[in-house]
mmCIF file of C-alpha atoms and ligand atoms in Angstrom:
data_model
loop_
_atom_site.group_PDB
_atom_site.id
_atom_site.type_symbol
_atom_site.label_atom_id
_atom_site.label_comp_id
_atom_site.label_asym_id
_atom_site.label_seq_id
_atom_site.Cartn_x
_atom_site.Cartn_y
_atom_site.Cartn_z
ATOM 1 C CA UNK I 1 -22.148 -161.073 -67.271
ATOM 2 C CA UNK I 2 -22.004 -162.943 -70.983
ATOM 3 C CA UNK I 3 -22.264 -166.066 -71.628
ATOM 4 C CA UNK I 4 -21.164 -168.655 -74.420
ATOM 5 C CA UNK I 5 -23.821 -169.716 -76.716
ATOM 6 C CA UNK I 6 -23.428 -173.392 -79.103
ATOM 7 C CA UNK I 7 -22.875 -172.116 -82.445
ATOM 8 C CA UNK I 8 -24.425 -175.407 -83.631
ATOM 9 C CA UNK I 9 -27.790 -174.609 -81.810
ATOM 10 C CA UNK I 10 -27.577 -171.790 -80.007
ATOM 11 C CA UNK I 11 -28.124 -173.098 -76.275
ATOM 12 C CA UNK I 12 -26.400 -172.140 -73.720
ATOM 13 C CA UNK I 13 -22.838 -173.440 -73.421
ATOM 14 C CA UNK I 14 -20.912 -174.064 -70.307
ATOM 15 C CA UNK I 15 -17.016 -173.077 -69.749
ATOM 16 C CA UNK I 16 -15.109 -176.348 -69.116
ATOM 17 C CA UNK I 17 -11.645 -174.979 -68.749
ATOM 18 C CA UNK I 18 -9.690 -172.127 -70.453
ATOM 19 C CA UNK I 19 -5.780 -172.118 -71.768
ATOM 20 C CA UNK I 20 -4.188 -169.053 -71.729
ATOM 21 C CA UNK I 21 -2.250 -168.318 -74.754
ATOM 22 C CA UNK I 22 -0.943 -164.901 -74.444
ATOM 23 C CA UNK I 23 -1.549 -161.743 -72.303
ATOM 24 C CA UNK I 24 -4.629 -160.386 -73.477
ATOM 25 C CA UNK I 25 -5.850 -163.430 -75.099
ATOM 26 C CA UNK I 26 -7.386 -166.971 -74.285
ATOM 27 C CA UNK I 27 -8.874 -170.000 -75.988
ATOM 28 C CA UNK I 28 -12.123 -171.228 -73.752
ATOM 29 C CA UNK I 29 -13.157 -175.078 -73.903
ATOM 30 C CA UNK I 30 -16.767 -175.130 -73.903
ATOM 31 C CA UNK I 31 -19.913 -177.723 -73.947
ATOM 32 C CA UNK I 32 -22.993 -177.082 -75.580
ATOM 33 C CA UNK I 33 -25.977 -177.827 -72.717
ATOM 34 C CA UNK I 34 -28.198 -178.831 -74.891
ATOM 35 C CA UNK I 35 -27.176 -182.660 -74.184
ATOM 36 C CA UNK I 36 -30.825 -184.312 -75.569
ATOM 37 C CA UNK I 37 -30.151 -182.812 -78.896
ATOM 38 C CA UNK I 38 -26.333 -181.609 -79.306
ATOM 39 C CA UNK I 39 -23.563 -181.994 -76.669
ATOM 40 C CA UNK I 40 -21.314 -180.131 -78.924
ATOM 41 C CA UNK I 41 -17.578 -179.346 -77.615
ATOM 42 C CA UNK I 42 -15.893 -175.987 -79.287
ATOM 43 C CA UNK I 43 -13.214 -173.915 -78.247
ATOM 44 C CA UNK I 44 -14.219 -169.919 -78.373
ATOM 45 C CA UNK I 45 -11.080 -167.452 -78.305
ATOM 46 C CA UNK I 46 -11.573 -164.215 -75.738
ATOM 47 C CA UNK I 47 -9.084 -161.038 -76.228
ATOM 48 C CA UNK I 48 -9.201 -158.331 -74.195
ATOM 49 C CA UNK I 49 -9.537 -155.354 -76.913
ATOM 50 C CA UNK I 50 -9.132 -152.188 -75.291
ATOM 51 C CA UNK I 51 -10.439 -149.948 -72.001
ATOM 52 C CA UNK I 52 -13.011 -147.602 -71.976
ATOM 53 C CA UNK I 53 -12.162 -146.305 -68.557
ATOM 54 C CA UNK I 54 -8.230 -146.648 -67.549
ATOM 55 C CA UNK I 55 -7.749 -148.675 -64.466
ATOM 56 C CA UNK I 56 -7.923 -146.655 -61.266
ATOM 57 C CA UNK I 57 -4.126 -147.665 -60.031
ATOM 58 C CA UNK I 58 -2.950 -146.008 -63.800
ATOM 59 C CA UNK I 59 -5.197 -143.028 -63.823
ATOM 60 C CA UNK I 60 -3.388 -142.416 -60.203
ATOM 61 C CA UNK I 61 0.089 -143.434 -61.394
ATOM 62 C CA UNK I 62 -0.311 -141.037 -64.733
ATOM 63 C CA UNK I 63 -1.462 -138.324 -61.957
ATOM 64 C CA UNK I 64 1.448 -138.891 -60.068
ATOM 65 C CA UNK I 65 4.287 -138.929 -62.767
ATOM 66 C CA UNK I 66 2.957 -135.642 -64.300
ATOM 67 C CA UNK I 67 3.230 -134.284 -61.050
ATOM 68 C CA UNK I 68 6.481 -135.206 -60.162
ATOM 69 C CA UNK I 69 7.530 -133.362 -63.373
ATOM 70 C CA UNK I 70 6.613 -129.816 -61.834
ATOM 71 C CA UNK I 71 8.239 -127.676 -59.451
ATOM 72 C CA UNK I 72 7.652 -128.399 -55.671
ATOM 73 C CA UNK I 73 5.518 -124.895 -55.482
ATOM 74 C CA UNK I 74 3.465 -126.448 -58.533
ATOM 75 C CA UNK I 75 2.734 -129.805 -56.984
ATOM 76 C CA UNK I 76 1.625 -128.240 -53.673
ATOM 77 C CA UNK I 77 -0.393 -125.712 -55.340
ATOM 78 C CA UNK I 78 -2.185 -128.222 -56.995
ATOM 79 C CA UNK I 79 -2.772 -130.811 -54.697
ATOM 80 C CA UNK I 80 -4.441 -128.216 -52.527
ATOM 81 C CA UNK I 81 -1.756 -127.842 -49.548
HETATM 82 ZN ZN1 LIG R 101 -25.405 -176.880 -79.073
#
């Protein structure tokens, strides 16, 4: 699991809250855990970039919609019925 590091002292930092900016972008409100020497609080942005593998459901839906465009016999043949 990724963790956020303090940009000032590189210590571990704790996400205290999260503010959604859009569907795939959020601001994280973060506190440095090195309270003795730093104690900074800051905002980091996380954003979805791209899929490495499409979600399972998308793959199934894609296959289903491709199948629907084929003639019935071809559909049955591919499904293996
Ligand atoms: Zn710090």
